[in-house]
Coordinates of N, CA, C and O in Angstrom, one line a residue:
A1 N -10.2 38.4 -115.2 CA -9.3 38.1 -114.1 C -7.9 37.9 -114.6 O -6.9 38.4 -114.0
H2 N -7.8 37.2 -115.8 CA -6.5 37.0 -116.3 C -5.9 38.3 -116.9 O -4.7 38.5 -116.6
S3 N -6.6 39.1 -117.5 CA -6.1 40.3 -118.0 C -5.7 41.3 -116.9 O -4.8 42.1 -117.0
Q4 N -6.5 41.3 -115.8 CA -6.2 42.1 -114.7 C -4.9 41.7 -114.0 O -4.1 42.5 -113.7
R5 N -4.7 40.4 -113.9 CA -3.5 39.8 -113.4 C -2.3 40.2 -114.2 O -1.3 40.6 -113.7
K6 N -2.5 40.2 -115.6 CA -1.4 40.5 -116.5 C -1.1 42.0 -116.4 O 0.1 42.4 -116.4
C7 N -2.1 42.8 -116.2 CA -1.9 44.3 -116.0 C -1.1 44.6 -114.8 O -0.2 45.4 -114.8
V8 N -1.4 43.9 -113.7 CA -0.7 44.1 -112.4 C 0.7 43.6 -112.5 O 1.6 44.3 -112.0
Q9 N 0.9 42.5 -113.2 CA 2.3 42.0 -113.4 C 3.1 43.0 -114.2 O 4.3 43.3 -113.9
Q10 N 2.5 43.6 -115.3 CA 3.2 44.5 -116.1 C 3.5 45.8 -115.3 O 4.6 46.3 -115.4
A11 N 2.6 46.2 -114.5 CA 2.8 47.4 -113.6 C 3.9 47.1 -112.6 O 4.8 48.0 -112.4
A12 N 3.9 45.9 -112.1 CA 5.0 45.5 -111.1 C 6.4 45.5 -111.9 O 7.4 46.0 -111.3
A13 N 6.4 45.0 -113.1 CA 7.6 44.9 -113.9 C 8.1 46.3 -114.2 O 9.3 46.6 -114.1
N14 N 7.2 47.2 -114.6 CA 7.6 48.6 -114.9 C 8.1 49.3 -113.6 O 9.1 50.0 -113.7
T15 N 7.5 49.1 -112.5 CA 7.9 49.7 -111.2 C 9.3 49.2 -110.9 O 10.2 49.9 -110.4
K16 N 9.5 47.8 -111.0 CA 10.8 47.2 -110.7 C 11.9 47.8 -111.7 O 13.0 48.2 -111.2
H17 N 11.6 48.0 -112.9 CA 12.5 48.6 -113.9 C 12.8 50.0 -113.5 O 14.0 50.4 -113.5
R18 N 11.8 50.8 -113.2 CA 12.1 52.2 -112.7 C 12.9 52.2 -111.5 O 13.8 53.1 -111.3
L19 N 12.7 51.3 -110.6 CA 13.5 51.2 -109.3 C 14.9 50.9 -109.6 O 15.9 51.5 -109.1
D20 N 15.2 49.9 -110.6 CA 16.5 49.6 -111.0 C 17.3 50.8 -111.6 O 18.4 51.1 -111.3
I21 N 16.5 51.5 -112.4 CA 17.1 52.7 -113.0 C 17.5 53.8 -112.0 O 18.5 54.4 -112.0
A22 N 16.6 54.0 -111.0 CA 16.8 54.9 -109.9 C 18.0 54.5 -109.0 O 18.8 55.3 -108.6
K23 N 18.1 53.2 -108.8 CA 19.2 52.7 -108.0 C 20.5 52.9 -108.7 O 21.5 53.4 -108.1
N24 N 20.6 52.6 -110.1 CA 21.8 52.9 -110.8 C 22.2 54.3 -110.9 O 23.3 54.7 -110.7
E25 N 21.2 55.2 -111.0 CA 21.4 56.6 -111.0 C 21.9 57.1 -109.7 O 22.9 57.9 -109.6
S26 N 21.4 56.6 -108.6 CA 21.8 56.9 -107.3 C 23.2 56.5 -107.0 O 24.0 57.2 -106.5
Q27 N 23.6 55.3 -107.5 CA 24.9 54.7 -107.4 C 25.9 55.6 -108.2 O 27.0 55.9 -107.6
R28 N 25.5 56.0 -109.4 CA 26.4 56.9 -110.2 C 26.6 58.2 -109.5 O 27.8 58.7 -109.4
T29 N 25.6 58.8 -109.0 CA 25.6 60.1 -108.2 C 26.5 59.9 -107.0 O 27.4 60.8 -106.7
Q30 N 26.4 58.8 -106.3 CA 27.2 58.6 -105.1 C 28.7 58.5 -105.5 O 29.6 59.0 -104.8
Q31 N 29.0 57.8 -106.6 CA 30.4 57.7 -107.1 C 31.0 59.0 -107.4 O 32.1 59.4 -107.1
V32 N 30.1 59.9 -108.1 CA 30.6 61.2 -108.5 C 30.9 62.0 -107.2 O 31.9 62.7 -107.1
K33 N 30.0 62.0 -106.2 CA 30.2 62.7 -105.0 C 31.4 62.2 -104.3 O 32.2 63.0 -103.7
L34 N 31.6 60.9 -104.3 CA 32.8 60.3 -103.6 C 34.1 60.8 -104.3 O 35.0 61.2 -103.6
G35 N 34.1 60.9 -105.6 CA 35.2 61.4 -106.4 C 35.4 62.9 -106.0 O 36.6 63.3 -105.8
E36 N 34.4 63.7 -106.0 CA 34.5 65.1 -105.6 C 35.0 65.3 -104.2 O 35.9 66.1 -104.0
N37 N 34.5 64.4 -103.3 CA 35.0 64.5 -101.9 C 36.5 64.2 -101.8 O 37.3 64.8 -101.1
S38 N 36.9 63.2 -102.6 CA 38.4 62.8 -102.6 C 39.2 64.0 -103.1 O 40.3 64.3 -102.6
Q39 N 38.7 64.7 -104.2 CA 39.4 65.8 -104.7 C 39.5 67.0 -103.7 O 40.5 67.6 -103.5
L40 N 38.4 67.2 -103.0 CA 38.3 68.3 -102.0 C 39.3 68.0 -100.8 O 39.9 68.9 -100.3
I41 N 39.3 66.7 -100.4 CA 40.2 66.3 -99.3 C 41.7 66.5 -99.8 O 42.5 67.1 -99.0
A42 N 42.0 66.2 -101.0 CA 43.4 66.4 -101.5 C 43.7 67.9 -101.6 O 44.8 68.3 -101.2
E43 N 42.7 68.7 -102.0 CA 42.9 70.1 -102.1 C 43.1 70.7 -100.7 O 44.0 71.6 -100.5
C44 N 42.3 70.2 -99.7 CA 42.5 70.7 -98.3 C 43.9 70.4 -97.8 O 44.5 71.2 -97.2
N45 N 44.3 69.2 -98.1 CA 45.7 68.8 -97.6 C 46.7 69.6 -98.3 O 47.7 70.0 -97.6
L46 N 46.6 69.9 -99.6 CA 47.5 70.8 -100.3 C 47.5 72.2 -99.7 O 48.6 72.8 -99.4
L47 N 46.3 72.7 -99.4 CA 46.2 74.0 -98.8 C 46.8 74.1 -97.4 O 47.4 75.1 -97.0
R48 N 46.6 73.0 -96.6 CA 47.2 72.9 -95.3 C 48.7 73.0 -95.4 O 49.4 73.7 -94.6
G49 N 49.3 72.2 -96.3 CA 50.7 72.3 -96.5 C 51.2 73.6 -96.9 O 52.2 74.1 -96.4
E50 N 50.5 74.3 -97.8 CA 50.9 75.6 -98.3 C 50.7 76.6 -97.1 O 51.6 77.5 -97.0
N51 N 49.7 76.5 -96.3 CA 49.5 77.4 -95.2 C 50.7 77.2 -94.2 O 51.2 78.2 -93.7
F52 N 51.0 76.0 -93.9 CA 52.2 75.7 -93.0 C 53.4 76.3 -93.6 O 54.2 76.9 -92.8
S53 N 53.7 76.1 -94.9 CA 54.9 76.7 -95.5 C 54.9 78.2 -95.4 O 55.9 78.8 -95.1
L54 N 53.7 78.8 -95.7 CA 53.7 80.3 -95.6 C 53.8 80.8 -94.2 O 54.5 81.8 -94.0
L55 N 53.3 80.1 -93.2 CA 53.4 80.5 -91.8 C 54.9 80.4 -91.4 O 55.4 81.3 -90.7
R56 N 55.6 79.4 -91.9 CA 57.0 79.2 -91.6 C 57.8 80.4 -92.2 O 58.7 81.0 -91.6
E57 N 57.4 80.7 -93.5 CA 58.1 81.8 -94.1 C 57.8 83.2 -93.4 O 58.7 84.0 -93.3
V58 N 56.6 83.4 -93.0 CA 56.2 84.6 -92.3 C 57.1 84.7 -91.0 O 57.6 85.8 -90.7
N59 N 57.1 83.6 -90.3 CA 57.9 83.6 -89.0 C 59.4 83.9 -89.3 O 60.0 84.6 -88.5
H60 N 59.9 83.3 -90.4 CA 61.3 83.6 -90.7 C 61.5 85.0 -91.1 O 62.5 85.7 -90.6
L61 N 60.6 85.6 -91.8 CA 60.7 87.0 -92.2 C 60.6 87.9 -91.0 O 61.3 89.0 -90.9
R62 N 59.7 87.5 -90.1 CA 59.6 88.3 -88.8 C 60.9 88.3 -88.1 O 61.3 89.3 -87.5
Q63 N 61.6 87.1 -88.0 CA 62.8 87.0 -87.4 C 63.9 87.9 -88.1 O 64.7 88.5 -87.4
V64 N 63.9 87.9 -89.4 CA 64.8 88.7 -90.2 C 64.6 90.2 -89.8 O 65.6 90.9 -89.6
V65 N 63.4 90.6 -89.8 CA 63.1 92.0 -89.4 C 63.5 92.3 -88.0 O 64.2 93.4 -87.7
K66 N 63.3 91.4 -87.1 CA 63.7 91.6 -85.7 C 65.2 91.7 -85.6 O 65.8 92.6 -84.9
D67 N 65.9 90.8 -86.3 CA 67.4 90.8 -86.3 C 67.9 92.1 -86.9 O 68.9 92.8 -86.4
Y68 N 67.3 92.6 -88.0 CA 67.7 93.8 -88.6 C 67.4 95.0 -87.7 O 68.3 95.9 -87.6
D69 N 66.3 95.0 -87.0 CA 66.0 96.1 -86.1 C 67.0 96.1 -84.9 O 67.5 97.2 -84.5
E70 N 67.4 94.9 -84.4 CA 68.4 94.9 -83.4 C 69.8 95.4 -83.9 O 70.5 96.1 -83.2
A71 N 70.1 95.0 -85.1 CA 71.4 95.4 -85.6 C 71.4 96.9 -85.9 O 72.4 97.6 -85.6
S72 N 70.3 97.4 -86.3 CA 70.2 98.9 -86.5 C 70.3 99.6 -85.2 O 71.0 100.7 -85.2
A73 N 69.7 99.1 -84.2 CA 69.8 99.7 -82.9 C 71.2 99.7 -82.4 O 71.7 100.7 -81.8
K74 N 71.9 98.6 -82.6 CA 73.3 98.5 -82.2 C 74.2 99.5 -83.0 O 75.0 100.2 -82.4
R75 N 73.9 99.6 -84.3 CA 74.6 100.6 -85.1 C 74.4 102.0 -84.7 O 75.3 102.8 -84.6
R76 N 73.1 102.3 -84.4 CA 72.8 103.7 -83.9 C 73.5 104.0 -82.6 O 74.1 105.1 -82.4
E77 N 73.5 103.0 -81.7 CA 74.2 103.2 -80.4 C 75.7 103.4 -80.6 O 76.3 104.2 -80.0
K78 N 76.2 102.6 -81.5 CA 77.7 102.7 -81.8 C 78.0 104.1 -82.4 O 79.0 104.7 -82.0
L79 N 77.1 104.6 -83.3 CA 77.3 105.9 -83.9 C 77.2 107.0 -82.8 O 78.0 107.9 -82.8
R80 N 76.2 106.8 -81.9 CA 76.1 107.8 -80.8 C 77.4 107.8 -79.9 O 77.9 108.9 -79.5
A81 N 77.9 106.6 -79.7 CA 79.1 106.5 -78.9 C 80.3 107.2 -79.6 O 81.1 107.9 -79.0
Q82 N 80.4 107.0 -80.9 CA 81.4 107.6 -81.7 C 81.3 109.1 -81.8 O 82.3 109.8 -81.7
K83 N 80.0 109.6 -81.8 CA 79.8 111.0 -81.8 C 80.3 111.6 -80.5 O 80.9 112.7 -80.5
I84 N 80.1 110.9 -79.4 CA 80.5 111.4 -78.1 C 82.1 111.4 -78.1 O 82.7 112.4 -77.6
V85 N 82.7 110.4 -78.7 CA 84.1 110.4 -78.7 C 84.6 111.5 -79.6 O 85.6 112.2 -79.3
F86 N 84.0 111.8 -80.7 CA 84.4 112.9 -81.6 C 84.2 114.2 -80.9 O 85.1 115.1 -80.9
R87 N 83.2 114.4 -80.1 CA 83.0 115.6 -79.3 C 84.1 115.8 -78.3 O 84.6 116.8 -78.1
D88 N 84.4 114.6 -77.6 CA 85.5 114.7 -76.6 C 86.8 115.1 -77.3 O 87.6 115.8 -76.7
D89 N 87.1 114.5 -78.5 CA 88.3 114.9 -79.2 C 88.3 116.4 -79.5 O 89.3 117.1 -79.4
K90 N 87.2 116.9 -79.9 CA 87.1 118.4 -80.3 C 87.2 119.2 -79.0 O 87.7 120.4 -79.1
S91 N 86.8 118.8 -77.9 CA 86.8 119.6 -76.7 C 88.3 119.6 -76.1 O 88.6 120.4 -75.3
N92 N 89.1 118.7 -76.6 CA 90.5 118.7 -76.2 C 91.4 119.2 -77.3 O 91.9 118.4 -78.1
P93 N 91.6 120.5 -77.4 CA 92.4 121.1 -78.6 C 93.8 120.6 -78.7 O 94.3 120.4 -79.8
D94 N 94.5 120.3 -77.6 CA 95.8 119.8 -77.7 C 95.9 118.5 -78.5 O 96.7 118.3 -79.4
Q95 N 95.0 117.6 -78.1 CA 95.0 116.3 -78.8 C 94.6 116.5 -80.3 O 95.1 115.8 -81.2
D96 N 93.7 117.4 -80.6 CA 93.2 117.6 -81.9 C 94.4 118.2 -82.8 O 94.6 117.8 -83.9
Q97 N 95.2 119.1 -82.2 CA 96.3 119.6 -82.9 C 97.3 118.5 -83.2 O 97.9 118.5 -84.2
K98 N 97.6 117.7 -82.2 CA 98.6 116.6 -82.3 C 98.2 115.7 -83.5 O 99.0 115.3 -84.3
V99 N 96.9 115.3 -83.5 CA 96.4 114.4 -84.5 C 96.5 115.1 -85.9 O 97.0 114.5 -86.9
S100 N 96.1 116.4 -86.0 CA 96.1 117.1 -87.3 C 97.5 117.3 -87.7 O 97.8 117.4 -88.9
Q101 N 98.5 117.5 -86.8 CA 99.8 117.7 -87.2 C 100.5 116.4 -87.7 O 101.2 116.4 -88.6
S102 N 100.1 115.3 -87.0 CA 100.7 114.0 -87.4 C 100.2 113.5 -88.7 O 100.9 113.0 -89.6
R103 N 98.9 113.6 -89.0 CA 98.3 113.2 -90.2 C 96.9 113.8 -90.4 O 96.3 114.1 -89.4
P104 N 96.4 114.0 -91.6 CA 95.1 114.6 -91.7 C 94.0 113.6 -91.3 O 94.2 112.4 -91.4
H105 N 92.8 114.1 -90.9 CA 91.7 113.3 -90.5 C 91.0 112.7 -91.8 O 90.9 113.4 -92.8
S106 N 90.6 111.5 -91.7 CA 89.8 110.9 -92.8 C 88.7 110.0 -92.2 O 89.1 109.2 -91.4
V107 N 87.5 110.2 -92.6 CA 86.4 109.4 -92.0 C 85.7 108.7 -93.2 O 85.5 109.4 -94.2
S108 N 85.5 107.4 -93.1 CA 84.8 106.7 -94.2 C 83.7 105.9 -93.6 O 83.7 105.6 -92.4
V109 N 82.7 105.5 -94.4 CA 81.6 104.7 -94.0 C 81.8 103.3 -94.5 O 82.0 103.1 -95.7
T110 N 81.7 102.3 -93.6 CA 81.8 100.9 -94.1 C 80.5 100.4 -94.7 O 79.5 101.1 -94.6
S111 N 80.5 99.2 -95.3 CA 79.3 98.7 -95.9 C 78.2 98.4 -94.8 O 77.0 98.4 -95.1
G112 N 78.7 98.2 -93.6 CA 77.7 98.0 -92.5 C 77.2 99.3 -91.9 O 76.4 99.3 -91.0
G113 N 77.6 100.4 -92.5 CA 77.0 101.7 -92.0 C 77.8 102.3 -90.8 O 77.3 103.3 -90.2
E114 N 79.0 101.8 -90.5 CA 79.8 102.3 -89.4 C 80.8 103.3 -89.9 O 81.3 103.2 -91.0
L115 N 81.0 104.3 -89.1 CA 82.0 105.3 -89.4 C 83.4 104.8 -88.9 O 83.5 104.3 -87.8
V116 N 84.4 105.0 -89.8 CA 85.7 104.6 -89.4 C 86.6 105.8 -89.6 O 86.6 106.5 -90.6
R117 N 87.3 106.1 -88.5 CA 88.2 107.2 -88.5 C 89.6 106.8 -88.9 O 90.2 105.8 -88.3
R118 N 90.3 107.4 -89.8 CA 91.6 107.0 -90.3 C 92.6 108.2 -90.1 O 92.3 109.3 -90.2

């Protein structure tokens, strides 16, 4: 009876020891997972900020393209209007002769792409 009791106590002590080891391992694993989760949350926040910044940049570039398209349309319209004026000048030979007699024609292009008659 005494040796049986000693054997049961030894088995209980071994089981308690294995339980303590399992608890410690579980606690370490939990700490590692908590650290990984913290890193993932930080990375998510960083990516959200980067995404926001990139969306802002994309919207800015879309606006730049839109402004450029509008300016190009205005330049084209202005060029069409100038071509009409040039055609009108050519259809009136008296005015064309007066201009050519007073000074020679000179046309140049500005940096904005506009034709300038001098």
